[in-house]
Coordinates of C-alpha atoms in Angstrom, one line a residue:
Chain A
M1 CA -62.2 125.3 -161.0
F2 CA -60.9 127.6 -163.7
S3 CA -64.2 130.3 -163.5
Y4 CA -64.1 130.1 -159.6
T5 CA -60.4 130.7 -158.7
F6 CA -60.6 133.5 -161.8
K7 CA -63.8 134.7 -160.1
R8 CA -62.2 134.9 -156.3
L9 CA -59.0 136.7 -157.8
L10 CA -61.1 139.5 -159.5
Q11 CA -62.6 139.8 -156.0
A12 CA -59.1 140.0 -154.2
I13 CA -57.3 142.2 -156.8
L14 CA -60.6 144.7 -156.7
V15 CA -60.4 145.1 -153.0
M16 CA -56.5 145.7 -153.6
V17 CA -57.0 148.1 -156.2
V18 CA -59.5 150.3 -153.8
V19 CA -57.4 149.6 -150.4
A20 CA -54.1 151.1 -153.0
F21 CA -56.5 154.3 -153.8
V22 CA -56.9 155.1 -150.0
S23 CA -53.6 154.8 -149.8
F24 CA -53.1 156.9 -152.7
S25 CA -55.5 159.6 -151.5
L26 CA -54.2 159.7 -148.4
F27 CA -50.3 160.6 -149.9
N28 CA -52.0 163.0 -152.2
F29 CA -55.0 164.9 -150.5
V30 CA -53.9 164.3 -146.4
G31 CA -51.8 167.7 -146.4
D32 CA -49.0 168.6 -148.8
P33 CA -46.6 166.1 -150.1
V34 CA -44.6 169.7 -151.2
N35 CA -44.6 171.1 -147.8
S36 CA -43.5 167.7 -146.5
M37 CA -40.4 167.7 -149.0
T38 CA -39.5 171.3 -149.1
G39 CA -40.7 172.3 -145.5
E40 CA -42.8 175.8 -145.3
D41 CA -40.2 177.7 -146.1
A42 CA -39.4 177.6 -149.7
S43 CA -39.5 179.7 -152.5
D44 CA -42.4 179.1 -154.9
Q45 CA -39.8 178.4 -157.9
R46 CA -38.8 175.6 -155.8
R47 CA -42.2 174.6 -154.6
D48 CA -43.0 174.6 -158.5
E49 CA -40.1 172.8 -159.5
V50 CA -40.5 169.3 -156.8
R51 CA -44.7 169.8 -157.9
E52 CA -43.0 168.9 -161.2
V53 CA -40.6 166.2 -160.0
L54 CA -43.5 164.1 -158.1
G55 CA -45.9 164.7 -161.1
L56 CA -48.3 166.5 -159.0
N57 CA -49.6 168.6 -162.4
D58 CA -50.8 165.8 -163.9
P59 CA -53.9 164.1 -164.2
V60 CA -54.6 162.0 -161.0
Y61 CA -55.8 159.2 -163.1
I62 CA -52.4 158.7 -164.1
Q63 CA -50.6 159.5 -160.8
F64 CA -52.5 157.0 -159.8
S65 CA -52.2 154.3 -162.2
R66 CA -48.2 155.7 -161.4
F67 CA -48.3 155.1 -157.7
L68 CA -49.6 151.6 -158.5
G69 CA -47.2 150.7 -160.8
N70 CA -44.6 151.9 -157.9
V71 CA -46.2 149.8 -155.0
V72 CA -46.0 146.6 -157.4
Q73 CA -42.0 147.6 -157.2
G74 CA -42.0 147.7 -153.5
D75 CA -41.7 151.5 -153.5
F76 CA -43.5 152.8 -151.1
G77 CA -41.6 156.6 -151.0
I78 CA -39.3 157.6 -148.3
S79 CA -40.8 157.8 -144.5
Y80 CA -41.4 161.4 -143.2
Q81 CA -39.6 160.9 -139.9
L82 CA -37.2 158.8 -140.1
K83 CA -35.9 160.3 -143.8
R84 CA -35.2 156.5 -144.8
E85 CA -36.7 154.2 -147.9
V86 CA -39.9 152.9 -146.9
S87 CA -39.4 149.6 -148.4
D88 CA -35.7 149.6 -146.5
L89 CA -37.3 150.3 -143.0
V90 CA -39.9 148.1 -143.7
A91 CA -37.8 144.2 -145.3
E92 CA -35.4 145.5 -141.5
R93 CA -38.7 145.0 -139.7
M94 CA -40.4 142.0 -141.6
P95 CA -38.8 139.1 -140.0
A96 CA -39.4 140.1 -136.7
T97 CA -43.2 140.3 -137.2
L98 CA -43.4 137.3 -139.1
E99 CA -41.4 134.8 -137.0
L100 CA -43.0 136.0 -133.9
V101 CA -46.7 135.6 -136.0
F102 CA -45.5 131.9 -137.6
V103 CA -44.6 130.9 -133.4
S104 CA -47.7 132.2 -132.3
A105 CA -50.0 130.6 -135.0
L106 CA -47.9 127.4 -134.6
L107 CA -48.5 127.4 -130.9
A108 CA -52.1 128.5 -131.2
I109 CA -53.0 125.3 -133.7
I110 CA -51.0 122.9 -132.5
L111 CA -52.1 123.2 -128.9
G112 CA -55.6 124.2 -129.6
V113 CA -56.2 121.5 -131.4
I114 CA -55.1 119.0 -128.9
L115 CA -56.4 120.8 -126.0
G116 CA -59.8 121.0 -128.2
V117 CA -60.4 117.4 -129.3
Y118 CA -59.7 116.6 -125.1
T119 CA -62.1 118.4 -123.9
G120 CA -64.5 117.4 -126.9
I121 CA -64.2 113.6 -126.3
H122 CA -63.9 114.3 -122.1
R123 CA -66.7 116.4 -122.0
D124 CA -66.8 117.0 -118.3
S125 CA -63.5 115.9 -116.7
F126 CA -61.8 117.9 -113.9
I127 CA -59.2 118.8 -116.9
S128 CA -61.7 119.5 -119.1
N129 CA -63.2 121.7 -116.8
I130 CA -60.1 123.8 -115.9
I131 CA -58.5 124.4 -119.6
L132 CA -62.1 125.8 -120.5
V133 CA -62.3 128.2 -117.7
I134 CA -58.6 129.5 -118.6
S135 CA -59.5 129.9 -121.9
L136 CA -62.5 131.8 -121.2
A137 CA -60.0 134.0 -119.3
G138 CA -58.0 134.5 -122.5
V139 CA -60.8 135.7 -124.4
S140 CA -62.0 138.4 -121.9
L141 CA -58.5 139.4 -120.6
P142 CA -57.3 142.4 -123.6
T143 CA -54.2 141.1 -124.7
F144 CA -51.8 143.6 -123.6
I145 CA -52.8 142.9 -119.5
I146 CA -51.6 139.4 -120.5
G147 CA -48.5 140.6 -121.3
I148 CA -48.0 142.8 -118.5
M149 CA -49.4 140.3 -116.4
L150 CA -46.9 137.7 -118.1
I151 CA -43.5 140.1 -117.8
Y152 CA -44.5 140.2 -114.7
F153 CA -44.6 136.7 -112.9
F154 CA -41.8 135.1 -115.2
S155 CA -39.4 138.7 -116.4
V156 CA -40.1 140.8 -112.7
I157 CA -40.4 138.4 -109.7
L158 CA -38.8 134.7 -111.3
G159 CA -36.6 136.8 -113.9
V160 CA -35.9 133.9 -115.7
L161 CA -37.0 134.8 -119.2
P162 CA -36.2 139.0 -121.0
S163 CA -39.2 140.8 -120.9
F164 CA -38.1 142.9 -124.4
G165 CA -36.5 142.6 -127.8
R166 CA -35.3 139.9 -129.6
G167 CA -32.1 138.6 -128.3
E168 CA -29.6 137.4 -130.6
V169 CA -30.7 137.6 -133.7
T170 CA -28.7 135.5 -136.8
D171 CA -28.4 137.2 -140.0
L172 CA -28.4 135.4 -142.9
G173 CA -27.8 138.1 -145.0
F174 CA -31.8 138.7 -146.9
W175 CA -33.2 137.6 -142.8
T176 CA -32.5 137.6 -139.7
T177 CA -33.6 135.1 -137.0
G178 CA -33.8 135.2 -133.8
L179 CA -34.5 130.9 -134.3
L180 CA -30.6 130.1 -133.7
T181 CA -29.6 131.2 -131.0
N182 CA -30.5 130.5 -127.6
S183 CA -31.0 134.0 -126.3
G184 CA -33.6 134.0 -129.2
L185 CA -35.6 131.7 -128.3
K186 CA -36.2 133.3 -124.5
A187 CA -36.8 136.3 -125.7
L188 CA -39.8 134.2 -128.2
I189 CA -41.4 133.0 -125.5
L190 CA -43.7 135.6 -124.2
P191 CA -44.4 137.1 -126.6
S192 CA -45.6 134.7 -128.4
I193 CA -47.7 133.2 -126.0
T194 CA -49.5 136.5 -125.2
L195 CA -50.2 136.5 -129.3
S196 CA -51.4 133.5 -129.6
L197 CA -53.3 132.8 -126.1
F198 CA -56.8 134.8 -127.6
Q199 CA -56.2 132.4 -131.1
M200 CA -56.2 129.4 -128.8
T201 CA -59.3 129.7 -127.3
Y202 CA -60.9 130.3 -130.2
V203 CA -59.6 127.3 -132.0
I204 CA -60.1 125.5 -128.6
R205 CA -63.4 125.8 -128.9
L206 CA -64.3 125.4 -132.2
V207 CA -62.9 122.2 -132.6
R208 CA -64.6 121.4 -129.4
A209 CA -67.9 122.0 -130.6
E210 CA -66.9 120.5 -133.9
M211 CA -65.8 117.4 -132.0
M212 CA -69.2 117.4 -129.6
E213 CA -71.4 117.4 -132.7
I214 CA -69.7 115.1 -134.7
L215 CA -69.4 112.1 -132.3
Q216 CA -73.8 112.6 -132.1
T217 CA -73.9 111.7 -135.8
D218 CA -75.0 108.5 -137.0
Y219 CA -71.7 107.6 -138.7
I220 CA -70.1 107.4 -135.6
K221 CA -73.2 105.6 -134.2
F222 CA -72.9 103.1 -136.8
A223 CA -69.5 102.2 -136.5
K224 CA -69.3 102.5 -132.5
A225 CA -72.7 99.4 -133.0
R226 CA -69.4 98.1 -135.6
G227 CA -67.0 97.4 -132.6
I228 CA -64.8 99.7 -133.9
K229 CA -62.3 101.0 -130.8
T230 CA -63.3 103.8 -129.6
N231 CA -59.4 105.3 -129.6
I232 CA -59.9 105.1 -133.5
I233 CA -63.7 106.2 -133.4
N234 CA -62.2 109.2 -132.0
Y235 CA -59.3 109.9 -133.7
K236 CA -59.5 108.8 -137.1
H237 CA -62.8 109.4 -138.3
A238 CA -63.7 112.3 -135.7
L239 CA -61.8 114.6 -135.9
K240 CA -61.0 114.2 -139.6
N241 CA -64.4 116.0 -140.1
G242 CA -63.7 117.9 -136.7
L243 CA -60.4 119.2 -138.8
I244 CA -62.2 121.0 -141.9
P245 CA -62.8 124.7 -140.2
V246 CA -59.8 124.7 -138.6
I247 CA -58.3 125.4 -141.8
T248 CA -60.8 128.4 -142.6
I249 CA -59.6 129.5 -139.1
T250 CA -56.6 129.6 -139.4
G251 CA -56.3 131.5 -142.6
I252 CA -58.4 134.3 -140.3
N253 CA -56.0 133.4 -137.7
I254 CA -52.6 134.5 -139.6
G255 CA -54.1 138.2 -140.4
T256 CA -55.7 138.4 -137.1
L257 CA -52.3 137.6 -135.8
I258 CA -50.5 139.9 -137.6
A259 CA -53.2 143.4 -136.3
F260 CA -52.5 142.2 -132.7
S261 CA -49.0 141.2 -133.3
I262 CA -48.9 145.3 -132.7
I263 CA -50.2 145.5 -129.4
T264 CA -47.7 142.7 -128.4
E265 CA -44.8 144.3 -130.2
T266 CA -45.4 147.3 -128.3
V267 CA -45.6 145.8 -124.7
F268 CA -42.5 143.5 -125.3
Q269 CA -40.4 146.2 -127.7
W270 CA -40.2 143.4 -130.4
P271 CA -38.7 145.3 -133.3
G272 CA -41.2 144.2 -136.2
M273 CA -43.4 146.2 -138.3
G274 CA -46.8 147.0 -135.4
A275 CA -44.0 149.2 -133.4
L276 CA -43.3 151.1 -137.0
F277 CA -46.6 151.0 -137.5
I278 CA -47.7 152.6 -134.2
N279 CA -44.6 155.3 -134.6
A280 CA -46.1 156.3 -137.7
V281 CA -49.7 157.4 -136.9
Y282 CA -48.3 158.6 -133.6
F283 CA -45.7 161.0 -135.8
V284 CA -48.4 161.2 -138.6
D285 CA -45.9 159.6 -140.7
I286 CA -48.4 158.3 -144.0
P287 CA -45.5 156.9 -146.1
I288 CA -44.8 154.1 -143.8
M289 CA -48.9 154.1 -142.6
S290 CA -49.7 153.5 -146.2
A291 CA -47.3 151.0 -146.6
Y292 CA -48.2 149.0 -143.9
M293 CA -52.0 149.2 -144.7
I294 CA -51.2 147.9 -147.8
M295 CA -48.8 145.2 -146.7
V296 CA -51.6 144.1 -144.6
A297 CA -54.4 144.2 -147.1
F298 CA -51.8 142.2 -149.2
I299 CA -51.4 139.4 -147.1
F300 CA -54.7 139.4 -145.5
V301 CA -56.5 138.7 -149.4
L302 CA -53.4 136.8 -150.1
I303 CA -54.8 134.3 -147.1
N304 CA -58.5 134.8 -147.5
F305 CA -57.0 133.8 -151.8
I306 CA -55.6 130.4 -150.7
V307 CA -58.5 129.5 -147.9
D308 CA -60.8 129.9 -150.3
I309 CA -59.3 127.9 -152.8
T310 CA -58.1 125.2 -150.0
Y311 CA -62.2 124.3 -149.3
Y312 CA -62.2 124.4 -153.2
F313 CA -60.9 121.4 -152.8
I314 CA -61.9 119.9 -149.5
D315 CA -65.7 120.8 -149.4
P316 CA -67.3 119.1 -152.4
R317 CA -70.5 121.0 -152.1
I318 CA -69.0 124.4 -153.4
R319 CA -67.1 122.2 -156.2
L320 CA -71.3 121.2 -157.4
K321 CA -72.7 124.3 -156.2
E322 CA -70.2 125.6 -158.9
E323 CA -70.6 123.3 -161.6
K324 CA -74.3 123.8 -161.5
G325 CA -73.7 127.2 -162.2
Chain B
M1 CA -95.7 152.4 -105.8
L2 CA -92.0 151.0 -105.9
F3 CA -92.6 147.7 -104.7
K4 CA -95.6 147.4 -107.9
K5 CA -93.1 148.2 -110.3
I6 CA -90.2 145.7 -109.2
N7 CA -92.8 143.1 -108.9
K8 CA -94.0 144.4 -112.6
I9 CA -90.7 144.0 -113.5
Y10 CA -90.4 140.7 -112.1
D11 CA -93.4 139.1 -114.0
T12 CA -92.2 139.8 -117.4
D13 CA -89.9 137.0 -119.0
I14 CA -86.9 139.2 -118.7
G15 CA -87.4 140.4 -115.6
Y16 CA -87.6 136.4 -114.5
S17 CA -85.2 135.4 -116.2
F18 CA -82.9 138.4 -115.1
F19 CA -83.6 138.0 -111.1
N20 CA -83.1 134.6 -111.0
S21 CA -79.5 134.2 -112.7
K22 CA -76.7 135.1 -110.2
I23 CA -74.1 136.3 -112.8
A24 CA -76.6 138.5 -114.1
I25 CA -77.8 140.3 -110.6
I26 CA -73.7 141.0 -110.0
S27 CA -72.4 142.1 -113.1
S28 CA -75.3 144.1 -113.7
T29 CA -74.4 145.8 -110.0
I30 CA -70.9 145.7 -110.3
F31 CA -71.9 147.6 -113.7
L32 CA -74.1 150.2 -112.3
I33 CA -71.5 151.0 -109.1
I34 CA -69.1 151.5 -111.8
C35 CA -71.0 153.6 -113.6
L36 CA -72.4 155.3 -110.7
C37 CA -68.9 156.2 -109.2
S38 CA -67.5 157.7 -112.6
V39 CA -70.5 159.9 -113.1
F40 CA -70.1 161.2 -109.7
A41 CA -66.0 161.3 -109.5
G42 CA -66.1 164.2 -108.1
I43 CA -68.2 163.3 -104.8
V44 CA -67.1 159.6 -104.7
A45 CA -63.2 160.5 -105.6
P46 CA -61.5 161.4 -102.4
Y47 CA -58.8 163.8 -104.5
N48 CA -59.1 165.6 -107.7
P49 CA -56.2 164.1 -109.5
F50 CA -56.5 166.8 -112.0
D51 CA -56.2 169.8 -109.7
P52 CA -53.2 170.6 -109.5
A53 CA -53.2 172.3 -105.9
T54 CA -54.1 169.1 -104.2
V55 CA -51.3 166.9 -105.6
S56 CA -48.1 167.0 -104.3
L57 CA -44.5 165.2 -105.7
M58 CA -43.5 164.5 -102.6
D59 CA -46.1 162.0 -102.1
A60 CA -45.5 160.6 -105.2
F61 CA -44.6 156.1 -105.7
T62 CA -46.9 155.5 -101.9
P63 CA -47.6 152.0 -101.9
P64 CA -51.0 151.1 -100.8
M65 CA -52.3 151.6 -97.1
W66 CA -51.8 147.2 -95.7
S67 CA -48.3 147.3 -97.5
E68 CA -45.5 149.1 -96.0
G69 CA -44.7 152.7 -96.0
G70 CA -48.3 153.2 -97.2
S71 CA -50.3 156.0 -96.1
S72 CA -54.0 155.7 -94.9
S73 CA -55.1 159.1 -96.9
F74 CA -53.7 157.2 -100.4
I75 CA -55.8 154.1 -99.7
L76 CA -54.4 152.4 -103.5
G77 CA -51.0 154.0 -102.9
T78 CA -49.8 157.1 -105.6
D79 CA -48.4 157.3 -108.9
Q80 CA -45.8 159.0 -110.0
Q81 CA -46.8 162.5 -109.9
G82 CA -47.9 161.8 -106.1
R83 CA -51.9 161.4 -107.5
D84 CA -53.9 159.6 -105.6
M85 CA -54.7 156.1 -107.6
F86 CA -58.0 155.5 -106.4
S87 CA -59.4 158.9 -107.5
T88 CA -57.5 158.9 -111.1
M89 CA -58.9 155.1 -112.0
I90 CA -62.5 157.0 -110.9
Y91 CA -61.9 159.7 -112.9
G92 CA -59.8 157.2 -115.9
S93 CA -63.4 154.8 -116.0
R94 CA -65.4 158.0 -116.8
I95 CA -63.1 158.9 -119.7
S96 CA -63.3 155.3 -120.7
L97 CA -66.6 155.3 -120.2
I98 CA -67.7 157.7 -122.0
V99 CA -65.5 156.8 -125.2
G100 CA -67.3 153.9 -124.6
F101 CA -70.9 154.5 -124.9
S102 CA -70.3 157.0 -127.7
S103 CA -68.5 155.0 -130.5
I104 CA -70.6 152.0 -129.6
I105 CA -73.6 154.2 -130.0
F106 CA -72.3 155.9 -133.1
A107 CA -71.9 152.2 -134.0
M108 CA -75.0 151.4 -133.5
V109 CA -77.1 154.3 -135.4
L110 CA -74.8 153.5 -138.5
G111 CA -75.0 150.7 -138.0
V112 CA -78.7 149.7 -137.7
F113 CA -79.7 152.7 -140.3
L114 CA -77.5 150.9 -142.9
G115 CA -78.6 147.4 -141.9
V116 CA -82.8 148.3 -141.9
T117 CA -82.1 150.0 -145.5
A118 CA -80.4 147.1 -146.6
G119 CA -82.7 144.6 -146.0
Y120 CA -85.6 146.7 -146.8
I121 CA -84.5 148.0 -150.0
G122 CA -83.2 145.4 -151.4
G123 CA -81.3 145.6 -154.5
M124 CA -78.4 146.7 -155.8
Y125 CA -77.6 148.6 -152.3
E126 CA -78.2 145.9 -150.7
I127 CA -75.3 144.2 -152.2
V128 CA -73.1 147.2 -151.9
V129 CA -73.6 147.4 -148.6
M130 CA -73.3 143.6 -147.7
R131 CA -70.0 143.2 -149.8
L132 CA -68.7 146.6 -147.4
T133 CA -69.6 144.7 -144.2
D134 CA -68.0 141.6 -145.0
V135 CA -64.7 143.1 -146.3
Q136 CA -64.9 145.5 -142.8
L137 CA -65.3 141.4 -140.6
T138 CA -62.5 140.0 -142.2
I139 CA -60.1 143.0 -141.0
P140 CA -60.0 143.5 -136.6
S141 CA -61.4 145.7 -135.4
I142 CA -58.1 146.8 -133.0
L143 CA -56.5 147.3 -136.9
M144 CA -59.4 149.4 -138.0
A145 CA -59.4 151.5 -135.3
L146 CA -55.9 152.5 -135.9
L147 CA -56.5 153.1 -139.3
V148 CA -58.7 155.2 -138.8
Y149 CA -57.1 157.0 -136.3
G150 CA -54.6 157.4 -138.0
I151 CA -56.5 158.8 -141.2
A152 CA -58.2 161.0 -139.5
R153 CA -54.8 162.4 -137.7
S154 CA -53.6 162.7 -140.6
I155 CA -56.2 165.1 -142.1
I156 CA -56.8 167.3 -139.1
S157 CA -53.9 169.8 -138.5
Q158 CA -51.5 169.1 -135.3
S159 CA -52.7 171.9 -133.9
M160 CA -56.0 170.5 -133.3
H161 CA -54.7 166.9 -132.0
D162 CA -55.1 167.0 -128.4
E163 CA -58.6 168.6 -128.4
M164 CA -60.2 166.2 -131.3
V165 CA -58.2 163.1 -129.5
M166 CA -61.9 162.1 -127.9
Y167 CA -64.3 162.5 -131.4
V168 CA -61.5 160.8 -133.0
L169 CA -61.5 157.9 -131.2
I170 CA -65.3 158.0 -131.1
F171 CA -65.3 157.9 -134.4
A172 CA -62.6 155.0 -135.0
I173 CA -63.7 152.6 -132.4
G174 CA -67.6 153.3 -133.9
I175 CA -66.8 152.9 -137.6
S176 CA -64.7 149.8 -136.5
E177 CA -67.8 148.0 -135.3
W178 CA -70.5 149.1 -137.5
P179 CA -70.5 146.0 -139.7
Q180 CA -71.8 143.6 -137.0
F181 CA -74.7 145.9 -136.3
A182 CA -75.4 146.1 -140.1
R183 CA -75.5 142.7 -140.4
V184 CA -77.9 141.6 -137.2
S185 CA -80.3 144.3 -138.4
R186 CA -80.5 143.6 -142.1
A187 CA -81.5 140.1 -141.2
S188 CA -84.3 141.1 -139.0
T189 CA -85.6 143.2 -141.1
L190 CA -86.0 140.4 -144.1
V191 CA -87.9 138.7 -141.2
E192 CA -90.0 141.7 -140.9
K193 CA -90.7 142.5 -143.6
N194 CA -92.6 139.6 -144.8
K195 CA -95.5 139.9 -142.1
E196 CA -98.3 141.5 -141.9
Y197 CA -98.2 144.7 -140.3
V198 CA -95.5 145.9 -143.1
S199 CA -97.8 145.2 -145.5
A200 CA -100.8 146.6 -144.0
S201 CA -98.7 149.4 -143.5
R202 CA -98.0 150.1 -146.7
I203 CA -101.4 149.6 -147.9
I204 CA -102.8 152.3 -145.7
G205 CA -100.0 154.1 -147.4
L206 CA -97.7 155.1 -144.8
S207 CA -94.5 156.4 -146.6
N208 CA -91.1 153.8 -145.9
I209 CA -89.0 155.9 -144.1
L210 CA -91.9 155.3 -141.2
I211 CA -91.9 152.1 -141.9
M212 CA -88.7 151.1 -142.1
F213 CA -87.7 153.2 -138.7
K214 CA -91.1 153.5 -136.8
H215 CA -92.8 150.2 -137.5
I216 CA -90.1 147.4 -137.7
L217 CA -87.4 148.8 -136.2
P218 CA -88.7 148.6 -132.2
N219 CA -89.2 144.9 -133.2
I220 CA -85.9 144.1 -134.3
L221 CA -84.3 145.7 -130.8
R222 CA -83.2 142.5 -129.1
P223 CA -80.7 141.5 -131.3
I224 CA -79.6 144.5 -131.0
L225 CA -79.5 145.7 -127.6
V226 CA -77.2 142.3 -127.0
I227 CA -74.9 143.0 -129.7
A228 CA -75.1 146.7 -128.6
T229 CA -74.0 145.3 -124.5
I230 CA -71.0 143.0 -126.1
G231 CA -69.8 145.8 -128.3
L232 CA -69.7 148.1 -125.9
A233 CA -67.0 145.5 -123.9
L234 CA -65.0 145.4 -126.9
A235 CA -65.3 149.4 -127.0
I236 CA -64.0 149.6 -124.0
I237 CA -61.2 147.6 -124.5
T238 CA -60.2 148.6 -128.3
E239 CA -60.3 152.3 -126.2
S240 CA -57.6 151.2 -123.3
T241 CA -55.2 149.4 -126.2
L242 CA -55.2 152.3 -128.0
S243 CA -54.0 154.3 -125.1
F244 CA -51.8 151.7 -123.9
L245 CA -50.5 151.6 -127.2
G246 CA -50.1 155.8 -127.3
V247 CA -52.3 156.3 -129.6
G248 CA -55.3 157.1 -127.2
V249 CA -56.3 160.1 -125.3
P250 CA -53.5 162.4 -124.2
P251 CA -51.7 162.0 -121.1
T252 CA -53.1 164.6 -119.1
T253 CA -56.5 163.0 -119.1
P254 CA -55.7 159.6 -118.2
S255 CA -57.9 156.7 -119.4
L256 CA -57.3 153.2 -117.5
G257 CA -55.4 152.1 -120.7
T258 CA -53.1 155.3 -120.6
L259 CA -52.6 154.5 -116.6
I260 CA -51.5 150.6 -117.6
R261 CA -49.6 152.2 -119.8
F262 CA -47.6 154.7 -117.2
G263 CA -47.8 151.9 -114.7
N264 CA -45.9 149.6 -116.8
N265 CA -42.8 151.9 -117.1
F266 CA -42.9 151.2 -112.9
L267 CA -43.2 147.5 -113.2
F268 CA -39.5 146.9 -112.9
S269 CA -38.9 149.3 -110.3
G270 CA -41.3 147.8 -107.9
E271 CA -44.3 149.9 -108.0
W272 CA -46.8 147.3 -108.8
W273 CA -49.4 148.9 -107.8
I274 CA -49.6 152.4 -110.6
T275 CA -50.3 149.3 -112.9
F276 CA -52.0 146.5 -111.3
F277 CA -54.7 148.5 -109.9
P278 CA -56.2 150.1 -113.2
A279 CA -55.2 146.5 -115.0
I280 CA -57.6 145.0 -112.2
F281 CA -60.3 147.5 -112.9
L282 CA -60.2 147.5 -116.4
I283 CA -60.7 143.6 -116.6
V284 CA -63.6 143.6 -114.3
L285 CA -65.6 146.4 -116.0
A286 CA -65.0 144.3 -119.0
L287 CA -65.8 141.0 -117.4
S288 CA -69.1 142.4 -116.0
I289 CA -70.0 143.8 -119.4
N290 CA -69.2 141.0 -121.3
L291 CA -71.5 138.5 -118.7
L292 CA -74.1 140.7 -119.1
G293 CA -73.6 140.5 -122.6
D294 CA -73.5 136.6 -122.4
W295 CA -76.6 136.9 -119.9
M296 CA -78.8 138.7 -122.2
R297 CA -78.2 137.0 -125.4
D298 CA -79.7 133.9 -123.3
A299 CA -82.5 135.6 -122.3
L300 CA -83.7 137.6 -124.7
N301 CA -82.9 134.5 -127.2
P302 CA -84.6 131.9 -126.3
K303 CA -83.8 129.9 -129.6
L304 CA -80.0 129.9 -128.6
K305 CA -80.5 128.6 -125.3
K306 CA -81.2 125.3 -126.4
R307 CA -78.8 124.7 -128.2

């Protein structure tokens, strides 16, 4: 157990260091940090001062370790374009994105599992076919077109749901939430559906395939032969094993959701990190870009790490493999 | 002569499968029509939307022909600058297809090269390449493309942005898709490597490069082709997504994604056609390639079909 965890942890740290180095190189070697701090027409003396203050005369490895130290403390420097601390900007935007991703993940997993189990058990029923056709559309339509279609239908034609923003938010001091007000919840509906649709279809397909496979196995046949009720076989014996891959998917899910939230946030003008990042890319705002890169990488690595560890407890085969050496 | 050729194609197993699949025929026809239209955009499109002389602001926001206030000279209506929607879409699909094809070719060359060499040479080199694909496959391609695009943009000086943007896009999307190719070509190379013809080539003293790219490569083309087809749809969608986000091709030469982005601003004022038609066009394009890829996967890989 210990060596397994340690190995995974080492891998995770390695990935993080590589990502940090890439974003450090962005800072130092792309463009001129002195120029972006002082402006093009500063005197040579002033430039040298800034160079000294920023520590650009030190060897690269000292600069890099200083950069790492800052990042660990959450200090990503000052945005070139907005002239504010990147950490403040991110702290402002983070709740919006995480709330959206959280609700979407929940939606994708719960609905995905329910629909997947249904279509797996009632294979050829009419409703299953409808669900599968809709899920095919979810895979092949680009996210932003789904968003636009939803806006057109629910906001323009019916006029029942808002098409942009978070609605009224409650400030909890460290966190702003839209989950406590009516308008906040309403504003969340369309973006979270848009974001979750793609993932939901994945979960549906996965659970369906898994259920269909399990229902063919010997132990299910044996359970049938013993005369156990179909419902108990389906939901107690089969579903338990069918849910294992959902754990992995959930992990990858959340990472993908964060990436795709960039698109959803743009379509719905959601004031989250994705919108901040797109702006940064557009204006070549390197501090924000590298902060986003490091944070997303961190979330990805963390999730993968948790999934790996969870697998260790769930799947005895991995444990055996490790113990053998 | 032509008949003979068609008959010959029909006799192969792939040809047979093709002519017996309605989906394959329909989707490839649609894809071919779109490709031809975009190649011959100058002839097919009734207007040249980039020629200021033919565009008049007076015509802006003309609805499609069949609705009230529509004009028969603009079949699908006009956009906010008075450009004919139909022509703009044809020219837009040209850019989408160029970027899509170029980036997938780039990804294919890079991925197949690394995959084949990794599979053939093995050792530490293989481990490094495969770890790299593992890491990259956990990052969604749209995020990867955005990051590469952002980095490339910050390296290139501001004044060069508009000229270089196409190449940057192709590079960014290509980088985001190579791991698939590397994985598949490595796996196939591992299988081929132990076959007799490879041993024979080695014995007669052919160089490794020749063995890899002249003898192994032709034998692993089938799965690569499948990945390339499905990847093309993904590349086109990624390009339009980037353009929709405003970080793609410049508005002076709009792709389908840029058109949808512009049209999106007029959704609330009732000019639905500016965003609707490019969106439908994009969906049809992506769907036809996807269906073609699905058919190809089944036809070229009989093992998968049985399952």
